[in-house]
Coordinates of N, CA and C in Angstrom, one line a residue:
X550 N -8.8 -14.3 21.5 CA -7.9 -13.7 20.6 C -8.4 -14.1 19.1
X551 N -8.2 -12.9 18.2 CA -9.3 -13.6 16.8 C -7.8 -14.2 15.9
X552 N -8.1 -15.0 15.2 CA -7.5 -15.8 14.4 C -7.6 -15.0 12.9
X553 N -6.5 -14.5 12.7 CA -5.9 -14.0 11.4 C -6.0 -14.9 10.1
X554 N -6.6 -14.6 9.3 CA -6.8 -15.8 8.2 C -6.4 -14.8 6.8
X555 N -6.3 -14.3 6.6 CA -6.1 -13.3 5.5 C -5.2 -11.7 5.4
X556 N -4.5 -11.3 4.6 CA -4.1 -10.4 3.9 C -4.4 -9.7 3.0
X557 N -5.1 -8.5 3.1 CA -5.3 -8.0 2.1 C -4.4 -6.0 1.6
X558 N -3.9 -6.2 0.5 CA -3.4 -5.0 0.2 C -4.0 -4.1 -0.7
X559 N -3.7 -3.2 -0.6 CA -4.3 -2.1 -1.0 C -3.8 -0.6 -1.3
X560 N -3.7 -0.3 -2.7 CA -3.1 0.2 -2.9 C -3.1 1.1 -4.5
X561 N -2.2 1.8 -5.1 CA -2.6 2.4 -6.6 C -1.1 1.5 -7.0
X562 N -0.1 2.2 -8.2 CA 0.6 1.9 -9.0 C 1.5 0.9 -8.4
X563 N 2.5 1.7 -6.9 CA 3.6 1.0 -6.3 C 2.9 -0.8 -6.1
X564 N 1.8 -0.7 -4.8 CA 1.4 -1.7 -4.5 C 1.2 -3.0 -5.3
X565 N 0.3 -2.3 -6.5 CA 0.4 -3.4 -7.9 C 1.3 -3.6 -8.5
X566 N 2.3 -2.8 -8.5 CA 3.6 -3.6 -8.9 C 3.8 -3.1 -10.4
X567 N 3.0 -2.2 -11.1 CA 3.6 -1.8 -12.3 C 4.8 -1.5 -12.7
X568 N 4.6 -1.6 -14.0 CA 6.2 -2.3 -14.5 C 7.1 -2.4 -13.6
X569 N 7.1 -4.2 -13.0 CA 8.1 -4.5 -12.4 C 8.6 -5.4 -13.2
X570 N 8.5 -6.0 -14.1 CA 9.0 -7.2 -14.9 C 8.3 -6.6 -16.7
X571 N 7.5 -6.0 -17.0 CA 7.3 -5.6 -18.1 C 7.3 -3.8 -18.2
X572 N 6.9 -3.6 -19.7 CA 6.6 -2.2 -19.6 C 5.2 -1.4 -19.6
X573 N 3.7 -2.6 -19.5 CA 2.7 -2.4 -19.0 C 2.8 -1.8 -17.9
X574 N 1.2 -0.6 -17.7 CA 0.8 -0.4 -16.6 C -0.1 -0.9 -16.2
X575 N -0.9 -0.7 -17.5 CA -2.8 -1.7 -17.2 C -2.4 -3.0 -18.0
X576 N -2.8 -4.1 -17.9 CA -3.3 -5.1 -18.3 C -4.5 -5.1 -19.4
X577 N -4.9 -4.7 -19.7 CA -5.3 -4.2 -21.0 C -4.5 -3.9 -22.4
X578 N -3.2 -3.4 -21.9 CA -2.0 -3.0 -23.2 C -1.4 -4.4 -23.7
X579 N -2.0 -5.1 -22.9 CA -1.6 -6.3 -23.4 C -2.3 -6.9 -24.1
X580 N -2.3 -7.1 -25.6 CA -3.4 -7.7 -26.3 C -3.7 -9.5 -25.2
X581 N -3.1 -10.3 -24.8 CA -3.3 -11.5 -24.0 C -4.6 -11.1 -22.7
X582 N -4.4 -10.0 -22.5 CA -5.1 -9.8 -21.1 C -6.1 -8.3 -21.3
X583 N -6.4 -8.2 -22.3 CA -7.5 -7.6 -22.9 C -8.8 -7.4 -21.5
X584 N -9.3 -8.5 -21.5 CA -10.1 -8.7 -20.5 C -10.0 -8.4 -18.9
X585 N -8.9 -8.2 -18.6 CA -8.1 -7.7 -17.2 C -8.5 -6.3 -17.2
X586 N -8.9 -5.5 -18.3 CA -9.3 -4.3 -18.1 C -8.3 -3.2 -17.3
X587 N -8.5 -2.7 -16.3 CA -7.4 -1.4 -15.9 C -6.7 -2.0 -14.2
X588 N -6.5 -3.3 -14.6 CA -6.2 -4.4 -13.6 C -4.8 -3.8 -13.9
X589 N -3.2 -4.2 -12.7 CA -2.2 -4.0 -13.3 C -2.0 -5.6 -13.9
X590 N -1.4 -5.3 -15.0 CA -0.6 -6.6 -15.9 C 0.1 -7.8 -14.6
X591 N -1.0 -8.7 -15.5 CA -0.7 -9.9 -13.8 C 1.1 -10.7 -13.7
X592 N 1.3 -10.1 -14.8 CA 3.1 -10.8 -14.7 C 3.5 -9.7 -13.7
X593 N 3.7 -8.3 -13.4 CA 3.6 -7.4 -12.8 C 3.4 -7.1 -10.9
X594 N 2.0 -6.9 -11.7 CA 1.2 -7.9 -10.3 C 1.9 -9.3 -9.0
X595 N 2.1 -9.8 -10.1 CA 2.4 -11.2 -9.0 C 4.2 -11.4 -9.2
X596 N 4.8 -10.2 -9.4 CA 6.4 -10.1 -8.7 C 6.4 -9.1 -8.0
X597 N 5.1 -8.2 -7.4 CA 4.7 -7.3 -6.5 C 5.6 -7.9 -5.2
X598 N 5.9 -6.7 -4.2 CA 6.1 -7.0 -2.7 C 5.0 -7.9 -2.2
X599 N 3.8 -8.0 -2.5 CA 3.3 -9.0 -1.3 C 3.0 -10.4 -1.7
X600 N 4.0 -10.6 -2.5 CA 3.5 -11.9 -3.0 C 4.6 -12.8 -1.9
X601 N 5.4 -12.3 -1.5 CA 6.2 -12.3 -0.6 C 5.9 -12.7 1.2
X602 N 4.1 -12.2 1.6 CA 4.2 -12.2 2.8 C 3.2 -13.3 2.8
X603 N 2.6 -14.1 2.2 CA 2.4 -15.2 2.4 C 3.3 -16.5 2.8
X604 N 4.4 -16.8 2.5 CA 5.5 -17.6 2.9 C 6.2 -17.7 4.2
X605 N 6.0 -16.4 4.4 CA 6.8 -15.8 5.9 C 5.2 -15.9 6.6
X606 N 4.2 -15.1 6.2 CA 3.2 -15.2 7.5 C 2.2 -16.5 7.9
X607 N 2.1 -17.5 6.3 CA 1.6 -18.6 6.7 C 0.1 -18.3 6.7
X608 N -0.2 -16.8 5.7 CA -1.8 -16.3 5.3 C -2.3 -16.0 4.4
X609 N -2.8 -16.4 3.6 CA -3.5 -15.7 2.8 C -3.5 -14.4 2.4
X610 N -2.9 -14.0 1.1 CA -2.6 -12.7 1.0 C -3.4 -12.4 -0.4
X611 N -3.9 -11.0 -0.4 CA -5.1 -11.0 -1.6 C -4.4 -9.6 -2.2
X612 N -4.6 -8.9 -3.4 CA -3.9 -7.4 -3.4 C -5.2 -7.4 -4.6
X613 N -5.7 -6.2 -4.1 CA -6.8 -5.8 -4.9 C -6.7 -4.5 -5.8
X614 N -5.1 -4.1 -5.9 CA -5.1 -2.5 -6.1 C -4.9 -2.4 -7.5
X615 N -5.2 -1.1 -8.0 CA -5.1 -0.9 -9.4 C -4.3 0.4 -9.5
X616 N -3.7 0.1 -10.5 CA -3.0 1.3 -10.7 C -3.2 3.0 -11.0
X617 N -4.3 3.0 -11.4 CA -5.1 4.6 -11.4 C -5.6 5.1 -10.4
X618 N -5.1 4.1 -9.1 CA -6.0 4.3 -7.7 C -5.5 5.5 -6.8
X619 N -5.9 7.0 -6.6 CA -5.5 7.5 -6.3 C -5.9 7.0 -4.6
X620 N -5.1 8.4 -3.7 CA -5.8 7.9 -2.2 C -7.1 7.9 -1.5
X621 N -7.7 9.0 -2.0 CA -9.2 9.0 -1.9 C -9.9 7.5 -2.6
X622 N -9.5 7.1 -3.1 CA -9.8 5.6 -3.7 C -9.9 4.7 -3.2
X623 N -8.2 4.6 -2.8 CA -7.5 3.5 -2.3 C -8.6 4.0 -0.5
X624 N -8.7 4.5 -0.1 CA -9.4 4.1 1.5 C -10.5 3.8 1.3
X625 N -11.7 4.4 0.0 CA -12.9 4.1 0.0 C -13.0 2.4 -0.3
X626 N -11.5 2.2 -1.1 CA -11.9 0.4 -1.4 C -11.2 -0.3 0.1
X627 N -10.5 0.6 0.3 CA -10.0 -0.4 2.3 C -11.3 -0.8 2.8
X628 N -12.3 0.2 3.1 CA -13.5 0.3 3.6 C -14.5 -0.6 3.2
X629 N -14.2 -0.8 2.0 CA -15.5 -1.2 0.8 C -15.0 -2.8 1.0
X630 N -14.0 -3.2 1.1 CA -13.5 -4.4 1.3 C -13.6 -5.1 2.6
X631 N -13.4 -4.4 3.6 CA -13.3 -5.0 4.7 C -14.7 -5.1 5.3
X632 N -15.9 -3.7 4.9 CA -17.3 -3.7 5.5 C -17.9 -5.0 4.7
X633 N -17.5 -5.7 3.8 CA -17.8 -6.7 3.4 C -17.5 -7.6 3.6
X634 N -16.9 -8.0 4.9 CA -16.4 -8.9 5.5 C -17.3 -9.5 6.5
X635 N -17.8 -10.6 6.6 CA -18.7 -11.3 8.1 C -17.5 -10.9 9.4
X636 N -16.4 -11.3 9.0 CA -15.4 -11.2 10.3 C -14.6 -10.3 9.7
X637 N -14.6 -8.6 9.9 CA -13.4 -7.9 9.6 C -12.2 -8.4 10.4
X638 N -12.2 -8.1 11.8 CA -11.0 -8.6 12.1 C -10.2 -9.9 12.4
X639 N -11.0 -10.7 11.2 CA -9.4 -11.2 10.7 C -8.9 -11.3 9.6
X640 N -8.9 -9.9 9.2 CA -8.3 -9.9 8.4 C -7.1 -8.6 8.5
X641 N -5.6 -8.7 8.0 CA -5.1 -7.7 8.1 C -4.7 -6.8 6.7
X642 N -4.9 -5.8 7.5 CA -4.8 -4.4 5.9 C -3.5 -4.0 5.5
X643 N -2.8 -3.8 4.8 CA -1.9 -3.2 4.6 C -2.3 -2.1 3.1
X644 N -1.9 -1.0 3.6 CA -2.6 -0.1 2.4 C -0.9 0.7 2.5
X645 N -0.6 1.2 0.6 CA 0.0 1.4 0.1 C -0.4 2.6 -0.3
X646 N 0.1 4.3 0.3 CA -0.9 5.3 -0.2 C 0.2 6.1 -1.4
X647 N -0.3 6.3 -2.4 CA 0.2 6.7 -3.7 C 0.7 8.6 -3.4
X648 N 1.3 9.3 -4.4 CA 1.6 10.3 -4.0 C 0.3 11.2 -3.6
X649 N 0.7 12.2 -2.1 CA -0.5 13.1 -2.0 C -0.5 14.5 -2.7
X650 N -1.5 14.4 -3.7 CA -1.4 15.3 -4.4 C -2.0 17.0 -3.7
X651 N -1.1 17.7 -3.4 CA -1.4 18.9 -2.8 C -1.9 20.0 -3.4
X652 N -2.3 19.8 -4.6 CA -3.4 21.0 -5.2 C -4.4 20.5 -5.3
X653 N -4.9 19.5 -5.2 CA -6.2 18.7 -5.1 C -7.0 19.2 -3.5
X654 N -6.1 19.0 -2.6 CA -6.4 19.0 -0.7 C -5.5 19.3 -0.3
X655 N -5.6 20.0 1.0 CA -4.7 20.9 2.0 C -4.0 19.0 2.5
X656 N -3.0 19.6 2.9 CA -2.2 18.3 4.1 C -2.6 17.9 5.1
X657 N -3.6 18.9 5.4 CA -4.5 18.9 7.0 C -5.7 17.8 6.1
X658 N -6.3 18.3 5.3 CA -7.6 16.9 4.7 C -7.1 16.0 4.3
X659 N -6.0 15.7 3.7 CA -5.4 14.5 3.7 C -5.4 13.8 5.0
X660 N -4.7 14.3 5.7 CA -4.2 13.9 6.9 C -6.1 13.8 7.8
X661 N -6.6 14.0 7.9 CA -7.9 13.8 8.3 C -8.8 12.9 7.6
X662 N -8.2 12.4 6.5 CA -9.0 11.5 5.8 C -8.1 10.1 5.7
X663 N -6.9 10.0 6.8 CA -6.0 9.1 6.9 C -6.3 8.5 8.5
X664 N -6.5 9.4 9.0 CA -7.4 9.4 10.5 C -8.5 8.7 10.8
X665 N -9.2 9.2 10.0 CA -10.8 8.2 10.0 C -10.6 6.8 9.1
X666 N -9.7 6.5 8.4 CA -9.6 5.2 7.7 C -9.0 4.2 9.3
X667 N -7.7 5.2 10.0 CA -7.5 4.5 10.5 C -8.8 4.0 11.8
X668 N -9.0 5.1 12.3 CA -10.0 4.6 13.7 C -11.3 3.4 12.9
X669 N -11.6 4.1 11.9 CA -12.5 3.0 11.2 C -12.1 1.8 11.6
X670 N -11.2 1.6 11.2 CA -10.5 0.0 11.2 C -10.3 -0.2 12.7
X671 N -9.7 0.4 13.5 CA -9.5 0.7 14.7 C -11.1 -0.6 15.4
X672 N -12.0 0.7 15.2 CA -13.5 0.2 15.6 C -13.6 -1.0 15.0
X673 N -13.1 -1.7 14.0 CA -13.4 -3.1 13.7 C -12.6 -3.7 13.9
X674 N -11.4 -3.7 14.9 CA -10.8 -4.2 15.2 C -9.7 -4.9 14.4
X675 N -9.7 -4.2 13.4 CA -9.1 -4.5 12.1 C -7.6 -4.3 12.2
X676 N -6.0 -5.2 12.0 CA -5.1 -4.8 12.3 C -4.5 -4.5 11.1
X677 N -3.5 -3.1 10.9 CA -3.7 -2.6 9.5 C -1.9 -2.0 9.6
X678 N -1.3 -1.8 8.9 CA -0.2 -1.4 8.0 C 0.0 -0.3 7.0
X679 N -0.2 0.5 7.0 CA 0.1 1.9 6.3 C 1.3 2.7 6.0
X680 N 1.7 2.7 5.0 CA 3.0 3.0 4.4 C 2.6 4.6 3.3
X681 N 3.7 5.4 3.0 CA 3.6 5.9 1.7 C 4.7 5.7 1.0
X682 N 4.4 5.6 -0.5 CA 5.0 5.2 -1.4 C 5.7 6.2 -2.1
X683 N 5.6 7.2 -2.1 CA 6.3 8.2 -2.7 C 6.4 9.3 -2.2
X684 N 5.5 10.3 -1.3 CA 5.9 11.5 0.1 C 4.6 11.5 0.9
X685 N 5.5 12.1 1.9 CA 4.6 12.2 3.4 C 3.8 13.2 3.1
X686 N 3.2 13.0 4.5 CA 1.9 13.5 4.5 C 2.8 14.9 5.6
X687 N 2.6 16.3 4.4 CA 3.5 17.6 4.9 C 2.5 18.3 5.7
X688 N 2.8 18.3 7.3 CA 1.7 18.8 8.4 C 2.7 19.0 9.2
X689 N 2.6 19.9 9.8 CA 3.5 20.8 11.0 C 3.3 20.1 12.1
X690 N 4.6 20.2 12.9 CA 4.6 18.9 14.1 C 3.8 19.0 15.3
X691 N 3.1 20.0 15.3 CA 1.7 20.2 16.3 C 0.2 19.5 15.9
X692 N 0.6 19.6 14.3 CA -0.4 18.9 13.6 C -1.0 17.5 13.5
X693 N 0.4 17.0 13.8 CA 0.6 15.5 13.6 C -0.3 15.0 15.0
X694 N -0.5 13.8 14.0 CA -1.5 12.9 14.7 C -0.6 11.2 15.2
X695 N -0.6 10.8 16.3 CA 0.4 9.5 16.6 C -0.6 8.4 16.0
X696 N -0.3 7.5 14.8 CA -1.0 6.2 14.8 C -0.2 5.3 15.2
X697 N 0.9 5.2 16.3 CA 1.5 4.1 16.5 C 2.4 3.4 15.3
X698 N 1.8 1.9 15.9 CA 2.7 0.8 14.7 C 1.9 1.1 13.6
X699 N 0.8 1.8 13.2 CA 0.0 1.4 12.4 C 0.6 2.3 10.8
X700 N 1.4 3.2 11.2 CA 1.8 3.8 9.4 C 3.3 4.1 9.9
X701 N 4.0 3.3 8.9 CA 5.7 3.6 8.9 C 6.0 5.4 8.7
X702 N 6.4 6.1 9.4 CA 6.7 7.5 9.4 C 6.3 8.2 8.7
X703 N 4.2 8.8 8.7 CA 4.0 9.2 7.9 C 4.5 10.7 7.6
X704 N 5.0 11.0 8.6 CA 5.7 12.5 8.6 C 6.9 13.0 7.8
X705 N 7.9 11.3 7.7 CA 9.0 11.8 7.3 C 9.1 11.2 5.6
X706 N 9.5 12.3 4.5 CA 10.0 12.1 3.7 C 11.0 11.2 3.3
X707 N 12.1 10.6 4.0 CA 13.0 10.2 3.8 C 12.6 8.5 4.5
X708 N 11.4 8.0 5.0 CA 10.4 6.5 5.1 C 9.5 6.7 4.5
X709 N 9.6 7.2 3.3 CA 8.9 6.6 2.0 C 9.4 5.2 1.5
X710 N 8.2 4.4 0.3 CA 9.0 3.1 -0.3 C 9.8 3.9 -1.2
X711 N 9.6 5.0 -2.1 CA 10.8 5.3 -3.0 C 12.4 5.4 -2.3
X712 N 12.3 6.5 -1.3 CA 13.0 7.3 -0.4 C 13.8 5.8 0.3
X713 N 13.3 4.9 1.0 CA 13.9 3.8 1.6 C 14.6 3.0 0.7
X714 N 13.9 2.2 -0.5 CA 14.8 1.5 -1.6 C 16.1 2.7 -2.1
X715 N 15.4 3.7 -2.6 CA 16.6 4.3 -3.4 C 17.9 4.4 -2.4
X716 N 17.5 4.6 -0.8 CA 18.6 4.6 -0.1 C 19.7 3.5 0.0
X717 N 19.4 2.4 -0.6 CA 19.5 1.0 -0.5 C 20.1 0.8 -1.9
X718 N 20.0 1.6 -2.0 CA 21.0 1.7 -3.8 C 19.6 0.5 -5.0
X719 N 18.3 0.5 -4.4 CA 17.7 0.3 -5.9 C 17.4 1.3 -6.5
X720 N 17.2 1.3 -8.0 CA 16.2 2.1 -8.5 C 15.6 1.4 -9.4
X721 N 14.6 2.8 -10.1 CA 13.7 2.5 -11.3 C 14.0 1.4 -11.9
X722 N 13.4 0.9 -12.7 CA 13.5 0.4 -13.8 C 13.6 1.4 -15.0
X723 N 14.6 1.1 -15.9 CA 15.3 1.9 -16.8 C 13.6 2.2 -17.8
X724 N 13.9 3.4 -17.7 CA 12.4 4.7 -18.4 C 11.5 4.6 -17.8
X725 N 11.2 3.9 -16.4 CA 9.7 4.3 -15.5 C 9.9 4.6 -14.9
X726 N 8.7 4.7 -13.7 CA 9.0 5.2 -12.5 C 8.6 4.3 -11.1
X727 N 9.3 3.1 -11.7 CA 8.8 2.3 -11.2 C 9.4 1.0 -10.3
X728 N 10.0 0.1 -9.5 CA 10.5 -1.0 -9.0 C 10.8 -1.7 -9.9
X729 N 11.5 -2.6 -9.8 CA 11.5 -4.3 -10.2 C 11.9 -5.1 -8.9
X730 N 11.6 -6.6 -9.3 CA 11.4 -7.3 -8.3 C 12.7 -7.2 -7.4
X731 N 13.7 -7.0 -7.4 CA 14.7 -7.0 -6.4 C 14.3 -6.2 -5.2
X732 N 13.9 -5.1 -5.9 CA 13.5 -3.8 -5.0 C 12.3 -4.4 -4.2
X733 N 11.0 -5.0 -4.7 CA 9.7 -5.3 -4.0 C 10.1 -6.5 -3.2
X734 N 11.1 -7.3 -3.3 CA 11.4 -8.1 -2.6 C 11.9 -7.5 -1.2
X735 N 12.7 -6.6 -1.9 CA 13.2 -5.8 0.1 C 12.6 -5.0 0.5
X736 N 11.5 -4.3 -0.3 CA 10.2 -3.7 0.7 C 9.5 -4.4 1.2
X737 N 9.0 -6.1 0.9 CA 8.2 -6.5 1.3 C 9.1 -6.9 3.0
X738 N 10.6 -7.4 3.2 CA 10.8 -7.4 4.0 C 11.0 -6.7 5.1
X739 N 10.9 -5.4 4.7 CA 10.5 -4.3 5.4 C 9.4 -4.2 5.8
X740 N 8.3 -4.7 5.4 CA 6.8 -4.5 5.5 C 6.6 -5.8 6.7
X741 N 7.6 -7.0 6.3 CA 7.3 -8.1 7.0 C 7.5 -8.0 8.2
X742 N 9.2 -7.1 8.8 CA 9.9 -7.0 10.1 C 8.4 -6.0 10.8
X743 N 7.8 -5.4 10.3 CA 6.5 -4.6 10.9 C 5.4 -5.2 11.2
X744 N 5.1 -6.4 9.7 CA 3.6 -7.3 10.3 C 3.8 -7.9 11.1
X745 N 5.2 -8.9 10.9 CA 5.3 -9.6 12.1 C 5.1 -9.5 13.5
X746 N 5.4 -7.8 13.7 CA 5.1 -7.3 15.4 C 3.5 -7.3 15.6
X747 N 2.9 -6.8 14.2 CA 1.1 -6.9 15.2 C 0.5 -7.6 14.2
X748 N 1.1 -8.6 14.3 CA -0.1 -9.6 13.7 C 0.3 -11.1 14.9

């Protein structure tokens, strides 16, 4: 059985946690953190949901995501991260996919480029977490593909992270479009009642 040593997330705006405690998006707007470049703003950052599953899982949790990260991004850095790994699997993924933009790609290439992230990881034995943050991936129910525990209802619109908090009576932060910590606190325990089963 491999020994789990790390968490890593992955993700665009939700994941990093933009304006959750300020009104930065990049870390840059901040004359202090100038050098953080198009990082999100680390006060931001670190009242994110996953700062949260180190306490409960007792692992090492890393969040690598930036906020301009669309999804074609965000899987190329899942990949880019993990094939840099001596031991991929132990390490677990949790990726955060930002909205899918549908005049960019059909729902079918989306959804086919959500496929091969997963088996990828699959073949490395990689145990992973896949969520969307703002809507599903819209494919006709012949289309759909089962990934198991591995993505919270990528079908349904209404288990999105927006769509789930806002049901829960959070919202925005007043003029973004964005969480604050109350909110990433109860997604992360949402995220946790899930790692906990496959990790």
């Amino acid at each position: 059985m491999n020994t789990i040593n790390s968490i890593i997330c992955v993700g665009g705006a939700h994941t990093s946690g933009v304006q959750c405690v300020n009104d930065h998006i990049y870390a840059n707007e901040d004359s202090l953190y100038k050098t953080h470049g198009d990082d999100s703003h680390p006060e931001n950052k670190a009242s994110a949901f996953w700062v949260h599953f180190t306490p409960v899982m007792k692992i090492g949790t890393f969040n690598i995501s930036k906020p301009g990260w669309v999804n074609k991004t965000i899987i190329y850095e899942v990949m880019k991260y993990i094939n840099n790994k001596p031991n991929p699997e132990d390490t677990v993924a949790v990726v955060g996919f930002e909205e899918w933009n549908y005049s960019l790609a059909t729902p079918q290439d989306h959804l086919k480029d959500v496929i091969q992230l997963h088996e990828d990881l699959k073949t490395l034995d990689v145990k992973h977490l896949m969520f969307n943050a703002q809507n599903c991936l819209d494919v006709s129910t012949d289309e759909q593909y089962d990934f198991g525990d591995s993505y919270i209802s990528p079908y349904d619109s209404d288990e999105t992270m927006v769509s789930q908090l806002k049901t829960q009576n959070f919202d925005f932060n007043s003029g973004t479009q964005y969480f604050g910590p109350d909110a990433h606190r109860k997604w992360a325990r949402i995220l946790l009642n899930r790692l906990t089963r496959i990790v």
